Coordinates of C-alpha atoms (C1' of nucleotides) in Angstrom, one line a residue:
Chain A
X1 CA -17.7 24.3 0.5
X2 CA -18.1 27.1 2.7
X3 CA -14.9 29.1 3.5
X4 CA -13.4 31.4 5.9
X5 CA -9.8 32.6 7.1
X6 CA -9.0 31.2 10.9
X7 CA -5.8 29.5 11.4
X8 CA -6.2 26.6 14.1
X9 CA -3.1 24.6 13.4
X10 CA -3.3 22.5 17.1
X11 CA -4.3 19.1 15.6
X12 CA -0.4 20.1 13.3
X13 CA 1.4 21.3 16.3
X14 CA 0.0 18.5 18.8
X15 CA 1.8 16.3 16.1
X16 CA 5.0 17.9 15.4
X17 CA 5.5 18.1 19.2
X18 CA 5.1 14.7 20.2
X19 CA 9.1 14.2 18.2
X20 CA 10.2 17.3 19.4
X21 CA 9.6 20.5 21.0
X22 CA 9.5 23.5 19.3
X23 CA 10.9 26.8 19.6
X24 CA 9.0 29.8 20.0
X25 CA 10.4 31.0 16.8
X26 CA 8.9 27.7 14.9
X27 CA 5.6 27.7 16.7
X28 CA 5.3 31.3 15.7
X29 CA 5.9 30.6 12.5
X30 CA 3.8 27.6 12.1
X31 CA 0.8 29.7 13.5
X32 CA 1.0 32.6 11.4
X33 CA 1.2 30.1 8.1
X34 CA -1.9 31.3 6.2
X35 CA -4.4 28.9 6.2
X36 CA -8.1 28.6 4.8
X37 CA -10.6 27.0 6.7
X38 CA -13.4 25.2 5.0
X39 CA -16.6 23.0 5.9
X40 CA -16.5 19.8 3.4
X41 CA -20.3 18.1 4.0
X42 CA -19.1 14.0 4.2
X43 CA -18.6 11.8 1.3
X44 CA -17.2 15.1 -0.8
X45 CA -14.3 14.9 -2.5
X46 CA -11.3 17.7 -1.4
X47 CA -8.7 16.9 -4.3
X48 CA -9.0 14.6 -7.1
X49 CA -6.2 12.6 -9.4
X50 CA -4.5 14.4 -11.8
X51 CA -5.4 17.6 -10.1
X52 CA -2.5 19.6 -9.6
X53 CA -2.9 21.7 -6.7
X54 CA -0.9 24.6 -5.3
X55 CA -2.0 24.1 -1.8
X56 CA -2.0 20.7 0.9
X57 CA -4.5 20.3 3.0
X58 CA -4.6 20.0 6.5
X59 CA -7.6 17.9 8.1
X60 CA -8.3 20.1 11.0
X61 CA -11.8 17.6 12.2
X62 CA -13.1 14.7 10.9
X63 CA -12.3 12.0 9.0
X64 CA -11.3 11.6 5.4
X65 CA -9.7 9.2 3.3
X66 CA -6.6 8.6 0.2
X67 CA -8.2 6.6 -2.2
X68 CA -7.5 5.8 -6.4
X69 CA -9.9 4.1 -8.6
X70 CA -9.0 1.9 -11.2
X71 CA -9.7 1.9 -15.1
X72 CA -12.1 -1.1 -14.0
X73 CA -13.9 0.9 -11.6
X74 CA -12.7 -0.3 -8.5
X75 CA -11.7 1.5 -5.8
X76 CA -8.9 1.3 -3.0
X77 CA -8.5 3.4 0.0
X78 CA -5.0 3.2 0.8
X79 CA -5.6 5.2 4.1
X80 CA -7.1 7.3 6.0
X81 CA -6.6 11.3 6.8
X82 CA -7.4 11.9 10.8
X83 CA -7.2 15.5 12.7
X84 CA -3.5 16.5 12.4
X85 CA -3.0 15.0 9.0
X86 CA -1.7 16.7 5.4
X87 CA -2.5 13.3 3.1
X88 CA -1.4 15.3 0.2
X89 CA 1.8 16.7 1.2
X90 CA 3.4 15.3 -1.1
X91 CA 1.7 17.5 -3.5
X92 CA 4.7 20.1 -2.7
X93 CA 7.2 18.5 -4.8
X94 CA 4.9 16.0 -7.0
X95 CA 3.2 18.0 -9.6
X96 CA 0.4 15.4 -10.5
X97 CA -1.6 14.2 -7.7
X98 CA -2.0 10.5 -8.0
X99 CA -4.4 9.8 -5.2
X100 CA -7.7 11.7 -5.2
X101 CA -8.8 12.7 -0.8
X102 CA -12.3 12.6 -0.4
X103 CA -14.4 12.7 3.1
X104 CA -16.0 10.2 5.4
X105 CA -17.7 12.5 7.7
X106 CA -18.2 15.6 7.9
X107 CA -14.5 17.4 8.4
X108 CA -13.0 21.1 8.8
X109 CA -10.3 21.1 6.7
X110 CA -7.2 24.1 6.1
X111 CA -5.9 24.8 3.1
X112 CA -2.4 25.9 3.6
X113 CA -0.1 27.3 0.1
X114 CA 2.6 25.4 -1.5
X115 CA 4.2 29.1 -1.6
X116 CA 3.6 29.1 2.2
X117 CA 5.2 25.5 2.7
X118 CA 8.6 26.0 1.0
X119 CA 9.2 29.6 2.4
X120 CA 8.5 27.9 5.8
X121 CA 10.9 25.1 5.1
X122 CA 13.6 27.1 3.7
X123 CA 13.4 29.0 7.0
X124 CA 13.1 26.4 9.6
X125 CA 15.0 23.3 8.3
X126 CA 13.7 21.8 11.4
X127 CA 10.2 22.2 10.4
X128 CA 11.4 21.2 6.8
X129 CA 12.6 18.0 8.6
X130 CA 9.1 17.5 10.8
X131 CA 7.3 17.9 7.3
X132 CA 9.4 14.9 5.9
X133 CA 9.1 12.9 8.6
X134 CA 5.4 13.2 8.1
X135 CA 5.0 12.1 4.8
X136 CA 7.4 9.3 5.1
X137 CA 4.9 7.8 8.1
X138 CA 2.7 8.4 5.5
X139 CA 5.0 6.1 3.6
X140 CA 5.3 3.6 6.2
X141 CA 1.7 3.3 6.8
X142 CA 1.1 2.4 2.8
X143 CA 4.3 -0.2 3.2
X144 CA 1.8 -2.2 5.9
X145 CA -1.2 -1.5 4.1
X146 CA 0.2 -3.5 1.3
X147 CA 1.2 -6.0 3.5
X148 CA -2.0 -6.4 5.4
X149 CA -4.2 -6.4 2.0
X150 CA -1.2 -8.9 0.3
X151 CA -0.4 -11.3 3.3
X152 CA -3.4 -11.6 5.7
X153 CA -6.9 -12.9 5.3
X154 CA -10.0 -10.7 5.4
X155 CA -10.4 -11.4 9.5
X156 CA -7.1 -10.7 10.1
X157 CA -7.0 -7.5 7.7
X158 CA -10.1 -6.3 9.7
X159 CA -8.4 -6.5 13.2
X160 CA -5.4 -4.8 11.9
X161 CA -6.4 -1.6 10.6
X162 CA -8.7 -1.4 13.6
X163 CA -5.8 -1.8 15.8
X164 CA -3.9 1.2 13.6
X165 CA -7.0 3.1 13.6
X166 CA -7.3 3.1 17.5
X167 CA -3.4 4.0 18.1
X168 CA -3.9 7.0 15.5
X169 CA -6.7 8.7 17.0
X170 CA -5.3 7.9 20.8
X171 CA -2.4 9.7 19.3
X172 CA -4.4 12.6 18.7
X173 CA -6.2 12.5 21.4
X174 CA -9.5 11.4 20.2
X175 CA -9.2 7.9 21.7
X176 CA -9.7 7.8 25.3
X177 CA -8.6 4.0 26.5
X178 CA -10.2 1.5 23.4
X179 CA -12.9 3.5 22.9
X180 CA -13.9 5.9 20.1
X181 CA -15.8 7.3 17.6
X182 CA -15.1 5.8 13.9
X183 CA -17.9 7.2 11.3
X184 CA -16.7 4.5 8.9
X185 CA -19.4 2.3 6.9
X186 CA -18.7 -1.6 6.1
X187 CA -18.4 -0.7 2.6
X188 CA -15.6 1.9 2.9
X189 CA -13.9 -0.6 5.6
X190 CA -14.3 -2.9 2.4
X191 CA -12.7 -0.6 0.0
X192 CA -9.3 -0.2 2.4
X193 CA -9.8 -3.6 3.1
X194 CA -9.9 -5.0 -0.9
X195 CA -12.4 -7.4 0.3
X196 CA -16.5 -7.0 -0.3
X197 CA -18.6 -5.5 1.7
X198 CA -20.8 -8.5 2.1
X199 CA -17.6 -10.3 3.3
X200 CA -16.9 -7.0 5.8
X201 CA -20.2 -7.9 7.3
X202 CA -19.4 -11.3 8.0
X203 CA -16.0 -10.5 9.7
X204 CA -17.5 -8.3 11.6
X205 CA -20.3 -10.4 12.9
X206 CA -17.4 -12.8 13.3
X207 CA -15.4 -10.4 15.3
X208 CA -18.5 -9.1 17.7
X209 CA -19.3 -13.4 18.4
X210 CA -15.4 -13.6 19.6
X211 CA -15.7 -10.8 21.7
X212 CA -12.6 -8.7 20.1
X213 CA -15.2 -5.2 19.1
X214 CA -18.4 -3.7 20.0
X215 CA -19.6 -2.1 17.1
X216 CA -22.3 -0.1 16.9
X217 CA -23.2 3.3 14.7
X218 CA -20.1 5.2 15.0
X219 CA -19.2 3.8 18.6
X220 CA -16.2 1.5 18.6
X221 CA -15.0 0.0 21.9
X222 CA -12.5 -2.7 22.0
X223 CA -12.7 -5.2 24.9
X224 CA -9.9 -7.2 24.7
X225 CA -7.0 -4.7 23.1
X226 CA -4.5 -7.7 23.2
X227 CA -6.4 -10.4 21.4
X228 CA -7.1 -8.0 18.9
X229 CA -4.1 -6.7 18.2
X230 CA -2.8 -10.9 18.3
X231 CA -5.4 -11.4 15.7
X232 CA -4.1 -8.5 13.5
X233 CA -1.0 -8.9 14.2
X234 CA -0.5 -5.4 15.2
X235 CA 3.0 -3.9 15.9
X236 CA 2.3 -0.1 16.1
X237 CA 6.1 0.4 15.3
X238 CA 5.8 1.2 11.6
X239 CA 3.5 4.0 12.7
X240 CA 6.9 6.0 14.6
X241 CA 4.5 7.5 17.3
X242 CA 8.0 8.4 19.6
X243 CA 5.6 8.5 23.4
X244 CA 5.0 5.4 24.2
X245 CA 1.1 5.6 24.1
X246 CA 1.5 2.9 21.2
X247 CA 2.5 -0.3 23.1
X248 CA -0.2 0.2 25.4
Chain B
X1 CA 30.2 -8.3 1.9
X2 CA 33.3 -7.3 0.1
X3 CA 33.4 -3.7 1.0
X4 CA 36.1 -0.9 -0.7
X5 CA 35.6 2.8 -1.5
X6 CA 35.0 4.1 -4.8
X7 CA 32.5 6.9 -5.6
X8 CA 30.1 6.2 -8.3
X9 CA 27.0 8.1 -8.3
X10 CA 26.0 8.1 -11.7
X11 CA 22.4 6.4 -11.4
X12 CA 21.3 8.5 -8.7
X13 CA 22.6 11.8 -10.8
X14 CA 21.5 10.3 -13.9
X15 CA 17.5 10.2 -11.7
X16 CA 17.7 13.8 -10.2
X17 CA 18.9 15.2 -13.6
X18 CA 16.1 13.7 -15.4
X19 CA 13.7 16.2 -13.1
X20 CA 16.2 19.5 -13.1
X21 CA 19.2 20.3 -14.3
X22 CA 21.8 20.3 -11.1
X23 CA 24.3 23.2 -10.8
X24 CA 28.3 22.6 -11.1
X25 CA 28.4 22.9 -7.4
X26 CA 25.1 20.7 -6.8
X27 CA 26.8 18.0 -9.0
X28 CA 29.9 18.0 -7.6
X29 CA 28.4 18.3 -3.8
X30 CA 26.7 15.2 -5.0
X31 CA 30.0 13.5 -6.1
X32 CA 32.1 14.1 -3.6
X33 CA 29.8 12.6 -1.3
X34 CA 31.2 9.8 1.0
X35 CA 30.3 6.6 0.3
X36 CA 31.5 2.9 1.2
X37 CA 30.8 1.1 -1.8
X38 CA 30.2 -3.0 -1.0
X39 CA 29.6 -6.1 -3.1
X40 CA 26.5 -8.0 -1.7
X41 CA 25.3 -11.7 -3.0
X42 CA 22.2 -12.1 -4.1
X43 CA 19.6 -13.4 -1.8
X44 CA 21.4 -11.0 1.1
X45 CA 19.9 -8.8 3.8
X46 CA 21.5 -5.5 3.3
X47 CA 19.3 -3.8 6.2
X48 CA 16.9 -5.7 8.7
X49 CA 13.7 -4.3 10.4
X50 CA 14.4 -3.3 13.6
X51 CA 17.4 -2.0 12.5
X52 CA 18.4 1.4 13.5
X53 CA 20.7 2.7 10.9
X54 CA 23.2 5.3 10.8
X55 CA 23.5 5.5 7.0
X56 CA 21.2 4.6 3.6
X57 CA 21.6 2.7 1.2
X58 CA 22.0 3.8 -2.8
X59 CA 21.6 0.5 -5.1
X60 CA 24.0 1.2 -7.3
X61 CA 23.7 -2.1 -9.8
X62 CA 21.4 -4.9 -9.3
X63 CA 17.8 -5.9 -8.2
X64 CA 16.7 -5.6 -4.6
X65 CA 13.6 -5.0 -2.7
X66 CA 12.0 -3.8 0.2
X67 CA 10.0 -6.6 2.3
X68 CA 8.1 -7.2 5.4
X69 CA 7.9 -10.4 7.4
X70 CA 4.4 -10.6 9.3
X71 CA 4.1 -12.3 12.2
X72 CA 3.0 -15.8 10.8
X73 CA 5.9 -16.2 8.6
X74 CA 5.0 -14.4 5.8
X75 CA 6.7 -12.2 3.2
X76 CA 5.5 -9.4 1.4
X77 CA 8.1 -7.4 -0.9
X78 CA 6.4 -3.9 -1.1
X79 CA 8.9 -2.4 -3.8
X80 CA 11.8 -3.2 -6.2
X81 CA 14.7 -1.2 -6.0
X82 CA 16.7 -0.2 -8.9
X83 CA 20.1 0.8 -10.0
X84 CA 19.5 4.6 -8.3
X85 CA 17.2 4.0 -5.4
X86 CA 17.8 4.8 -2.0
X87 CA 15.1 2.1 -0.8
X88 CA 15.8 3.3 3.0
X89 CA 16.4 7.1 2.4
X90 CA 13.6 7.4 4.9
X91 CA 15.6 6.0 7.6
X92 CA 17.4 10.0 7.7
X93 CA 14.3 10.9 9.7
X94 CA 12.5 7.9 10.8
X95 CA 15.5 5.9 13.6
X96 CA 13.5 2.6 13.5
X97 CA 13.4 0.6 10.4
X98 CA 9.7 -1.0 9.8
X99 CA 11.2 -3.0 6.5
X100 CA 14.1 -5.0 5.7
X101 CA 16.0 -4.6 2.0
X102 CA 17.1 -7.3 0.5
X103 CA 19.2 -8.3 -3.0
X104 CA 17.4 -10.6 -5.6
X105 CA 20.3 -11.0 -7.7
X106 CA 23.9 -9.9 -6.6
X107 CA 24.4 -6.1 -6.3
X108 CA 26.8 -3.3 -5.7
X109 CA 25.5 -0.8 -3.0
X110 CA 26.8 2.5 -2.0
X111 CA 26.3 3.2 1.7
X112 CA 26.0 6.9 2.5
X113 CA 25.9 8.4 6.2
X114 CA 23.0 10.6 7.5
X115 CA 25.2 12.6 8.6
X116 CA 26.3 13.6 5.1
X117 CA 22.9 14.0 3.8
X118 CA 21.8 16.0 6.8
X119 CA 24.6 18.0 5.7
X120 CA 24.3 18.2 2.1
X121 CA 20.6 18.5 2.6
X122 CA 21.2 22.2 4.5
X123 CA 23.5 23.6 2.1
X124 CA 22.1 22.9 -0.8
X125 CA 17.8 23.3 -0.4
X126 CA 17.5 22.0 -4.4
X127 CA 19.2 18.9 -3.4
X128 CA 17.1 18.7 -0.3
X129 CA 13.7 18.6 -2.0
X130 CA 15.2 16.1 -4.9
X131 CA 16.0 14.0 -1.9
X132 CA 12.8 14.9 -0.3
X133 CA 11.1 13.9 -3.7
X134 CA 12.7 10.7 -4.5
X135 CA 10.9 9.5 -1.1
X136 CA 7.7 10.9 -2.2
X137 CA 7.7 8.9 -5.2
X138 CA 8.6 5.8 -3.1
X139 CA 5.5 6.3 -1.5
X140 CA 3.4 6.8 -4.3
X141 CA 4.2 3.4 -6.0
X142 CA 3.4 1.8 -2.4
X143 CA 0.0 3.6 -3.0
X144 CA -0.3 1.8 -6.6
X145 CA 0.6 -1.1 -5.0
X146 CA -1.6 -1.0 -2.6
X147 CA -4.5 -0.7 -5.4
X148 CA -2.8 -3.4 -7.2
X149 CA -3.1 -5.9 -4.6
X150 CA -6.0 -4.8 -3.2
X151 CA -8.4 -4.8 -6.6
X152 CA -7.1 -6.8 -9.3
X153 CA -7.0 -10.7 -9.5
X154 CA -3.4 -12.1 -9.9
X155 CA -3.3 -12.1 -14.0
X156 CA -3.8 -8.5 -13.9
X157 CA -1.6 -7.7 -11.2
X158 CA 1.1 -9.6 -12.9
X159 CA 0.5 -7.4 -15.6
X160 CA 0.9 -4.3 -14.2
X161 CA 3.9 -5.1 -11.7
X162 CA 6.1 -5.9 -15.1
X163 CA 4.9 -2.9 -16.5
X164 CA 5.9 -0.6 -13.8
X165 CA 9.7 -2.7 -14.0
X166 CA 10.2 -2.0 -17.4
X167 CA 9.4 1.5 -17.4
X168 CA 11.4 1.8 -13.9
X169 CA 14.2 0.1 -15.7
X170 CA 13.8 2.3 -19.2
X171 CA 14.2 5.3 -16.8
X172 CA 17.3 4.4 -15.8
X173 CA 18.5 2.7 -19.3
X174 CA 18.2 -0.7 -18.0
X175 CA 16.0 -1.4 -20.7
X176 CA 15.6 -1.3 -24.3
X177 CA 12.1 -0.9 -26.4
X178 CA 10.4 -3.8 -24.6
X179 CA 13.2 -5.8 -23.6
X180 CA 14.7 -6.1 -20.0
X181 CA 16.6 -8.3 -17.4
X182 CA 14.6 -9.7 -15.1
X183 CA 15.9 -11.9 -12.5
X184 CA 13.3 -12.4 -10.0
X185 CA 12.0 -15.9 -9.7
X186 CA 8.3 -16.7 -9.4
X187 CA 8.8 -17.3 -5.7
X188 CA 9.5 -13.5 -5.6
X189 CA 6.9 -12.6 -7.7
X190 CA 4.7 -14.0 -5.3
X191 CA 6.0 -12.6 -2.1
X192 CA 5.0 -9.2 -4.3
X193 CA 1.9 -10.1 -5.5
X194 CA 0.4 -11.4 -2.5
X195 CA -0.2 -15.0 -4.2
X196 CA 1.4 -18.3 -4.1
X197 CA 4.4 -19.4 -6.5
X198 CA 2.1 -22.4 -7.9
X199 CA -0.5 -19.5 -9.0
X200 CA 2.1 -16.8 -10.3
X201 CA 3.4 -20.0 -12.4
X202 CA -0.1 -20.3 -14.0
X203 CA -0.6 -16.7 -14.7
X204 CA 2.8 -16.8 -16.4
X205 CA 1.6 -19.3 -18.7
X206 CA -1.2 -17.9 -19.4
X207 CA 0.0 -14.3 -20.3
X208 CA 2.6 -16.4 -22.5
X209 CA -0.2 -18.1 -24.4
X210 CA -2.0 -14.8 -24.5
X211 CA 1.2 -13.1 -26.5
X212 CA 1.4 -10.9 -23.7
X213 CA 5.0 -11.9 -22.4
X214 CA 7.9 -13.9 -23.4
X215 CA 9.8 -14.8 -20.1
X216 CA 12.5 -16.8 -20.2
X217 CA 15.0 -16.7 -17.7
X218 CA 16.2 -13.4 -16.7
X219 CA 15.1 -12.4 -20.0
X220 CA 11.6 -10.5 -20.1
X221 CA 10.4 -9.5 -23.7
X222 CA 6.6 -7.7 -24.2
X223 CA 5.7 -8.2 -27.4
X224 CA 2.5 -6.3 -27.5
X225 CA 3.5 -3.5 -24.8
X226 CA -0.1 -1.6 -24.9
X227 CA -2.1 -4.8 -24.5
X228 CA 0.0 -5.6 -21.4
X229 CA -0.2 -1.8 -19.9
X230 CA -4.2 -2.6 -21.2
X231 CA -4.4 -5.9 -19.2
X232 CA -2.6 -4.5 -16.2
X233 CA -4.4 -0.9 -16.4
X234 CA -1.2 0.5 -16.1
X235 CA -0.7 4.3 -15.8
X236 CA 2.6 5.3 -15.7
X237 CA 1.6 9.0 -13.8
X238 CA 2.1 7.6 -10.3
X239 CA 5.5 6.9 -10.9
X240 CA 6.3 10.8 -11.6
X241 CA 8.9 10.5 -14.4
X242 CA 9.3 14.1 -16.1
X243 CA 10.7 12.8 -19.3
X244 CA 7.8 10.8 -21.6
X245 CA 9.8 7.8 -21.6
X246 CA 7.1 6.4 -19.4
X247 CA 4.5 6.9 -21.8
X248 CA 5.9 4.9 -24.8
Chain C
dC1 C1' 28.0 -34.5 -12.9
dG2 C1' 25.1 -34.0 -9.0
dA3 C1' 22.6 -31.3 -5.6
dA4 C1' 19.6 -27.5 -4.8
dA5 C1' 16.6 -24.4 -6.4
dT6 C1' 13.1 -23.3 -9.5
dC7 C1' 9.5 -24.4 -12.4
dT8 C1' 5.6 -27.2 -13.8
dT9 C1' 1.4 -30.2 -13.4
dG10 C1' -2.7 -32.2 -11.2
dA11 C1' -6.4 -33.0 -7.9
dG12 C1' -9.1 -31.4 -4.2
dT13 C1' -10.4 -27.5 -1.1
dA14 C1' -11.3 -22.9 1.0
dT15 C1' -11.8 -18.2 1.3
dA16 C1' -14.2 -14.7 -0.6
dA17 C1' -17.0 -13.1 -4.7
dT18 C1' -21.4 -12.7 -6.8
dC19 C1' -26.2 -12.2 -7.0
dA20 C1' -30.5 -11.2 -4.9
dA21 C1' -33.4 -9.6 -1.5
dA22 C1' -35.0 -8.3 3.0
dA23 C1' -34.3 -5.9 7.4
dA24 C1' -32.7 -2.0 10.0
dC25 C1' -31.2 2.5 10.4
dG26 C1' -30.9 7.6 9.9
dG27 C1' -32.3 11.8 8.5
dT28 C1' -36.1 14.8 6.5
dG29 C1' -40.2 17.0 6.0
dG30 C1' -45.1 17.2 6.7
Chain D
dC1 C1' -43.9 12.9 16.2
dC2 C1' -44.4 9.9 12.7
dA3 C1' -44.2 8.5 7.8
dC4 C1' -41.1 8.1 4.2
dC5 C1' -37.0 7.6 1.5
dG6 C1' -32.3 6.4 0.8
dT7 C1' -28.4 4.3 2.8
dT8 C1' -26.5 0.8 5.3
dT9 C1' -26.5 -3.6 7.3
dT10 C1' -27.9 -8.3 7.2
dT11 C1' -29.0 -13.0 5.4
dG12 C1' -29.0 -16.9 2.0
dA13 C1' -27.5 -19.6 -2.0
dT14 C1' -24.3 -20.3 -5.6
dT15 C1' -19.9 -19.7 -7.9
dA16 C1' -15.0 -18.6 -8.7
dT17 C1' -10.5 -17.3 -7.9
dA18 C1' -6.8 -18.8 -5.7
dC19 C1' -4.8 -22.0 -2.0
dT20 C1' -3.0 -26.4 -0.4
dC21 C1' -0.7 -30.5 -0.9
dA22 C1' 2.1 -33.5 -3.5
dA23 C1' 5.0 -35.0 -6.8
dG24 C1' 7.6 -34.7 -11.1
dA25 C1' 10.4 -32.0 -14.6
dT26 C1' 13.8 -28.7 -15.5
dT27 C1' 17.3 -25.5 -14.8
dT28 C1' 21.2 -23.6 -12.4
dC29 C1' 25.4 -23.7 -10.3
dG30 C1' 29.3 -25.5 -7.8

DNA sequence: CGAAATCTTGAGTATAATCAAAAACGGTGG
DNA sequence: CCACCGTTTTTGATTATACTCAAGATTTCG
């Protein structure tokens, strides 16, 4: 891990204002929170289970995931961290982290204090509030994972998170109409999936012969958004994106 | 819903006092909060998706749960609530529901306004982060979940989902040693587990012929309590109890 | 006591897992 | 620039966990 100080919060702020806008006071003070910058080489872990950490961490590029293995080995992603995202926030008022964060790519990623975090709350209850709201989309987005992985089959499953996937980078702007980059192998899609990676490949062949994705290295277009999202049964609500960029 | 008002907040005092001990003025900030108390059936929505709610909801006897319906007709229940939980605490920040809560047996439920959290939340930081916490932890058993579903075959998952009720129940003295009430039919365990009835029926018999489980009616006995966390790989850390209750 | 809900059992089926191996891809160094 | 190595993707054959459908037994509750 190669560090340095450079505080680059826009993925953060991008995100905080799309609910509201801020005042010059909280920008300030958001931009000024001490942060430090590292490089994490892909397919590193950032945090581990049962660490217990005295920073979050923000993903600044790249993308990363929240996974847990079990005593039998397995493991489960149960999302995944994109530009703009703290996954373990909830490390400011949970001692033991429950969830190790490890990296897909290659990401930039801020470490910010727990220290830093509650003096900023306790200063901007506003900003407390925006830091709230985030980890209880967090929450949100874990409620629908377990539905997807509970309810739908592996075809369907697949469509889904490729439909939340899409909406999550638009959101941050690294989507530009269904196209975008997703660094993400079948067997990881496997792992958030709870299906085989074998079986991944098969959906996916299955999904490129109906025409829903074009997938190809780390290239993802989507040609027919609306089928897709009908096979997924995708209804961006439970992600709480307030502009309307969702729907579309 | 037979509604009247009556404060009683002892299982939601009894939780946050397990983590810290509350001042006389937290406490009684906490007590004198407003709340419409109400009587619901079992088998009752208390809150629908979609809904956009002006208050939460504290369960304040009873067994309910958080659920999604998909589009084809399907439930998932993503969490149990307990005696204590605010299963929609999150709707203080987030306007749109993305679950529905609903009872499993009958239940008495306290409705609280946002506007009395918002406002106890500001005057009183200590209570803000307990509040703040209790979500946290919400999210990290959707996380287990998640796992649950995701990587182990139904016997196992049965396993571990009556683990994590007992020790949610001990931790509110709903339970004794290994013993618990536990009126959730096999249909519901179902809806959780992300199997059919016919197969949750089969698993039961099975972990009864193992020795694992005596379940008879609303009455749930584990007579051989590390097997069953063995069986279920059940860790109690996600569920962030302070006291070691969870261990035992 | 009777109706409705819940639980139980059986037989046949399907989705996805497992095992195994080959092909394609991506990055590295000579 | 190409050869090489490890990773990722692909394909095939077999198996297993869990589903579906259907009907009967039991429990619960009014």
């Amino acid at each position: 891990m190669h560090t340095s100080f450079r505080p680059d919060y826009n993925p953060l702020i991008r995100k905080l204002e799309s609910v509201f806008a801020l005042t010059d006071d909280e920008r300030q003070a958001l931009e000024t929170l001490p942060m430090q910058v590292a490089v994490v080489k892909d397919n590193q872990d950032i945090v581990r289970e049962g660490d217990r950490p005295t920073r979050s961490c923000l993903i600044l590029s790249g993308f990363a995931c929240t996974y847990k293995i079990t005593a039998g080995g397995r493991r489960q992603i149960v999302a995944f961290a994109l530009a703009g995202d703290i996954p373990d926030l909830q490390s400011l008022h949970l001692t033991v982290l429950d969830i190790s964060i490890g990296t897909i790519s290659p990401c930039r990623v801020g470490f910010i204090t727990h220290e830093a975090l509650r003096e900023i709350c306790l200063g901007y209850p506003r900003l407390a509030a925006a830091f709230w709201r985030e980890t209880l989309i967090d929450a949100a987005i874990f409620r629908e994972w377990v539905t997807n992985v509970g309810q739908r089959e592996a075809y369907q499953r697949m469509a889904h998170v490729l439909c939340e996937l899409l909406v999550r980078l638009r959101a941050v702007g690294l989507a530009e109409d269904h196209i975008c980059e997703l660094p993400i192998t079948q067997g990881e899609f496997a792992d958030a999936l709870g299906v085989t990676p074998v079986h991944v490949n098969r959906v996916l062949q299955q999904m490129r012969a109906d025409g829903l994705i074009e997938l190809k290295g780390d290239r993802l277009n989507i040609p027919d958004w609306d089928k897709l999202k009908r096979m997924g049964e995708f209804d961006p609500t439970y992600l709480h994106l307030e502009s309307d960029q969702a729907a579309a």
